[in-house]
PDB file of C-alpha atoms in Angstrom:
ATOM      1  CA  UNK A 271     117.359 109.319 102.623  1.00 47.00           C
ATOM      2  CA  UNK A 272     120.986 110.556 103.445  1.00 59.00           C
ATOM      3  CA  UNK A 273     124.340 109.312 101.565  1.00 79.00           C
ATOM      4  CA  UNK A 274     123.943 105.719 100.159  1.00 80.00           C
ATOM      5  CA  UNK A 275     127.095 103.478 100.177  1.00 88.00           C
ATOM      6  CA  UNK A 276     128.916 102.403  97.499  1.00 91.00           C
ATOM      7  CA  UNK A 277     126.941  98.799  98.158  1.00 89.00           C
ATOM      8  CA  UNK A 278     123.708 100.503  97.540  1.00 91.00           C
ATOM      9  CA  UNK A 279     125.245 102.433  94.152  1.00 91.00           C
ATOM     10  CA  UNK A 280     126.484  99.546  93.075  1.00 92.00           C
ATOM     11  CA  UNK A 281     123.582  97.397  93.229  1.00 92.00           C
ATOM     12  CA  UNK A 282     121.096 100.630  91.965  1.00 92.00           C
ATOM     13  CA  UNK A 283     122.895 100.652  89.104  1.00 92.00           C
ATOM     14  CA  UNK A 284     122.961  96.815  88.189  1.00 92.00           C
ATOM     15  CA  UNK A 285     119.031  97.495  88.563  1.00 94.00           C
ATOM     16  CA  UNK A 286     118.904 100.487  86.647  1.00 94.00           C
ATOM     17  CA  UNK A 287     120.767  99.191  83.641  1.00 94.00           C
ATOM     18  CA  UNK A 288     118.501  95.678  84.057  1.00 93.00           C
ATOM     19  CA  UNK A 289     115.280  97.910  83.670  1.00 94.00           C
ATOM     20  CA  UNK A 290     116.986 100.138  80.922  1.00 93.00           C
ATOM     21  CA  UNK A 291     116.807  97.106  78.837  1.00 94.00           C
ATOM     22  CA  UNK A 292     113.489  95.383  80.079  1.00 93.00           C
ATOM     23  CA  UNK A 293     111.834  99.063  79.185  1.00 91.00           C
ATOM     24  CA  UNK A 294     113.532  99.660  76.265  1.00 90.00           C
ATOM     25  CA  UNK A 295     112.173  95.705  75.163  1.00 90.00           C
ATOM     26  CA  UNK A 296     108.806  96.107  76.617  1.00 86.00           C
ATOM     27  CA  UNK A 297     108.164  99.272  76.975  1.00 83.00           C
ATOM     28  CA  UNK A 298     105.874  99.772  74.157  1.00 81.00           C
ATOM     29  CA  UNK A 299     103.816  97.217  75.339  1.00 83.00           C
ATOM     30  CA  UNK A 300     102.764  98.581  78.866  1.00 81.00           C
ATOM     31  CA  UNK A 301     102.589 101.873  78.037  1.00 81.00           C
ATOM     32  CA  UNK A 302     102.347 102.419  74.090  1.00 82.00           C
ATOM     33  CA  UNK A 303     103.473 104.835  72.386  1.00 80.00           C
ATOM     34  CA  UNK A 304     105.816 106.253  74.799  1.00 82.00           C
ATOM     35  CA  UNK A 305     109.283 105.949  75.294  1.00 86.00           C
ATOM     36  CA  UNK A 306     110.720 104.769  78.450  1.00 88.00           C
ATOM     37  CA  UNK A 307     113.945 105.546  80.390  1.00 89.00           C
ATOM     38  CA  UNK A 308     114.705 104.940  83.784  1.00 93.00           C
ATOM     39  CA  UNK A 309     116.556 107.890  84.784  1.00 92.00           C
ATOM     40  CA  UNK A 310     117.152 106.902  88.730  1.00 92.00           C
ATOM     41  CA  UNK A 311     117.355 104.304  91.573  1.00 94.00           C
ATOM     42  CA  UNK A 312     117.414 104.707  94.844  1.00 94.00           C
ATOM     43  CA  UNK A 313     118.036 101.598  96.971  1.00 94.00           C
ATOM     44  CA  UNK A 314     116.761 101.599 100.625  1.00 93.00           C
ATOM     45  CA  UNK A 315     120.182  99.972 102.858  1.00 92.00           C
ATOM     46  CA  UNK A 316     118.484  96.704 103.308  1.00 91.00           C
ATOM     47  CA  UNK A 317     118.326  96.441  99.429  1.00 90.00           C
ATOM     48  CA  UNK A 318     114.789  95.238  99.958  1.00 93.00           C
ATOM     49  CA  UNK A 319     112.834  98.449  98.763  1.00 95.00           C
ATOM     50  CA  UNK A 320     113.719 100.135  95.075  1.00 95.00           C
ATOM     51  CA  UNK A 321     112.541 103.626  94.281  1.00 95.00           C
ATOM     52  CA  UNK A 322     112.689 103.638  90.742  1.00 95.00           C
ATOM     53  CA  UNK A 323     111.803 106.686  89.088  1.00 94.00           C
ATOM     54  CA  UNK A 324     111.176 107.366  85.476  1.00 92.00           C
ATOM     55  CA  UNK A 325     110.737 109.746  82.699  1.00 88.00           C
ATOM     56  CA  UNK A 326     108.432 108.913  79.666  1.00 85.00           C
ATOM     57  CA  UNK A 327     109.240 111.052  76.280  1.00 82.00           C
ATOM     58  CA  UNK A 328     106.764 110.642  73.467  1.00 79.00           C
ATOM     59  CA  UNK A 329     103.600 111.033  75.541  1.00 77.00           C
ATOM     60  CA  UNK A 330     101.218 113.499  76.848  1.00 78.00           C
ATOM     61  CA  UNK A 331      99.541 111.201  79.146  1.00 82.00           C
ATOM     62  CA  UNK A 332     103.130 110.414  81.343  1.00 83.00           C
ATOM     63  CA  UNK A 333     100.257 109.521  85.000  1.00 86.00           C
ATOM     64  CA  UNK A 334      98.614 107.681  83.343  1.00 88.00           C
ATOM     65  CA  UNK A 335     101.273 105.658  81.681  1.00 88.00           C
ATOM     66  CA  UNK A 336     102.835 105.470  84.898  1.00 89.00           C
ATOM     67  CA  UNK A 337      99.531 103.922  86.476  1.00 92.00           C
ATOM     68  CA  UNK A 338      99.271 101.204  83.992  1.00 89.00           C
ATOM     69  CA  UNK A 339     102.911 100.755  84.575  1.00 91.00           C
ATOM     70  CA  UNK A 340     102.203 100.351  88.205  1.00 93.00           C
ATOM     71  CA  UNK A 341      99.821  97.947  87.298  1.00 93.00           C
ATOM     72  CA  UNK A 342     102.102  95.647  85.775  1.00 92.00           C
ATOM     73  CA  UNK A 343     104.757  95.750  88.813  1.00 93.00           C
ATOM     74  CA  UNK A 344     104.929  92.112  90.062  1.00 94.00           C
ATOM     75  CA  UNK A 345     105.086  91.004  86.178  1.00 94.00           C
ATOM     76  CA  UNK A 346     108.616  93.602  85.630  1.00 93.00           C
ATOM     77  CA  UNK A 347     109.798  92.839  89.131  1.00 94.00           C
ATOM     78  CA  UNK A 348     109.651  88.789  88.081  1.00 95.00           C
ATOM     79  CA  UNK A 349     111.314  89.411  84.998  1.00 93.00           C
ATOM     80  CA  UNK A 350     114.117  91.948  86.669  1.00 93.00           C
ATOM     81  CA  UNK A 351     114.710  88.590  89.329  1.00 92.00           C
ATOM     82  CA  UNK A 352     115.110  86.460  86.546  1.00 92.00           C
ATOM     83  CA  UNK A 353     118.115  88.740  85.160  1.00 90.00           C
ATOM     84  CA  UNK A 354     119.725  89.321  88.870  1.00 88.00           C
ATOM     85  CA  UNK A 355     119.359  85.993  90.218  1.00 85.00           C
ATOM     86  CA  UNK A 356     122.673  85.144  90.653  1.00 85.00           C
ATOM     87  CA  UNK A 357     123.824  88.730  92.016  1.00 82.00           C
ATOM     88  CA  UNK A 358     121.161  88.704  94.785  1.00 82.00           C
ATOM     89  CA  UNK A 359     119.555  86.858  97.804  1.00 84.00           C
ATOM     90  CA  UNK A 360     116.284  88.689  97.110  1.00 86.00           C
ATOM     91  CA  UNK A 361     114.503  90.786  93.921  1.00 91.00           C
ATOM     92  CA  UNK A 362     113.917  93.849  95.715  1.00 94.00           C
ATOM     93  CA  UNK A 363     109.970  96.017  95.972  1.00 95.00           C
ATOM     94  CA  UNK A 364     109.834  97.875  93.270  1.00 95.00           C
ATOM     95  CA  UNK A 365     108.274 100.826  93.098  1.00 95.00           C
ATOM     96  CA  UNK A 366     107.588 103.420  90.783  1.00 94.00           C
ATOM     97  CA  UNK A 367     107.898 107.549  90.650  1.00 93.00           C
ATOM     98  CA  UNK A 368     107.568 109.693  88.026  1.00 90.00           C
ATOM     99  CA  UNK A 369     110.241 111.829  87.360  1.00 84.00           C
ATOM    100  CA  UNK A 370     109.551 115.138  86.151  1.00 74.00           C
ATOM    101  CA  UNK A 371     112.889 116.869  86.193  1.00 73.00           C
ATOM    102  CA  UNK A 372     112.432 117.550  82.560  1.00 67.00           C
ATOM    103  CA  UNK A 373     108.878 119.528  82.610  1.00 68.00           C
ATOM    104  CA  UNK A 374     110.719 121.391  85.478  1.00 71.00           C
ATOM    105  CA  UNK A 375     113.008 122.121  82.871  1.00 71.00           C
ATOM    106  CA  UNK A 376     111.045 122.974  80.411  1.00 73.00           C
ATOM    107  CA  UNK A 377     108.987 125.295  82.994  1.00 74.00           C
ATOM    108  CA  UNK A 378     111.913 126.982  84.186  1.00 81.00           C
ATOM    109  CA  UNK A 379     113.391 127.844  80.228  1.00 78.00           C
ATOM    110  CA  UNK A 380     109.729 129.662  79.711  1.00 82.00           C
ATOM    111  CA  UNK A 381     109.823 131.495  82.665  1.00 82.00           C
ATOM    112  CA  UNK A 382     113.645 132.236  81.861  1.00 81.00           C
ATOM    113  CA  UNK A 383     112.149 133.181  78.319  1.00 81.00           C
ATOM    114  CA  UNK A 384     109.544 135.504  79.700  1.00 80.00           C
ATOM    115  CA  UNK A 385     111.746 137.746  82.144  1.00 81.00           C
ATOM    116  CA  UNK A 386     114.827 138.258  79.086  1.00 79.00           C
ATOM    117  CA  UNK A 387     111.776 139.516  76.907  1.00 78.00           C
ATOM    118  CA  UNK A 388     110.197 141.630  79.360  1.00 71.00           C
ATOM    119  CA  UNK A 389     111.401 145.249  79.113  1.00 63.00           C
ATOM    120  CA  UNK A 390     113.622 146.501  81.245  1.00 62.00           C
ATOM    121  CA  UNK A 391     112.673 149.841  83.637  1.00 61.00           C
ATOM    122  CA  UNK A 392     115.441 152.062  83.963  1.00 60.00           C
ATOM    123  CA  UNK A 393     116.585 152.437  87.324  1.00 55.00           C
TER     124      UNK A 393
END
């Protein structure tokens, strides 16, 4: 997907924020015991499709959260129209990625760890 206009920010972020709270809400309930966030949306130009991707603290089980979230997409994309009704002509697809940035974080600080504890050969 290359640059998105400011139509497409505009309206990802009305749906991110939307979610935000409908996770932060009911969260607990389709995934319990983890925490929710919705850390990006990507909005096809249509506005039709949204890539939603999100990040799930609090777990160790983050798939399979994300599969019974999955589950439950017609039921959160309902309740998102009900919020954007009046901003929209249509509730967009919704669908939903995990995003793993901070594992890859996490990954990278270990290996970071690893090579400043190794010792060093002189040259």
């Amino acid at each position: 997907m290359g640059t998105e206009s400011k139509r497409q920010q505009r309206f990802a972020g009305v749906i991110q924020q939307d979610l935000a709270e409908l996770f932060h809400k009911e969260g607990s309930i389709w995934a319990p015991g983890a925490f929710i966030t919705v850390t990006r949306v990507r909005v096809t130009p249509d506005l039709a499709i949204a890539r939603v991707y999100l990040s799930f603290l609090n777990t160790a089980t983050a798939q399979a959260d994300l599969k019974a979230v999955r589950t439950k997409t017609t039921e959160i994309r309902y309740k998102l129209g009900a919020k954007i009704k009046n901003q929209v002509r249509i509730v967009p697809q919704l669908d939903f990625f995990l995003d793993d940035t901070n594992e890859y974080v996490e990954h990278m600080d270990k290996l970071f760890d690893e090579i400043s504890k190794e010792t060093r050969q002189p040259d």
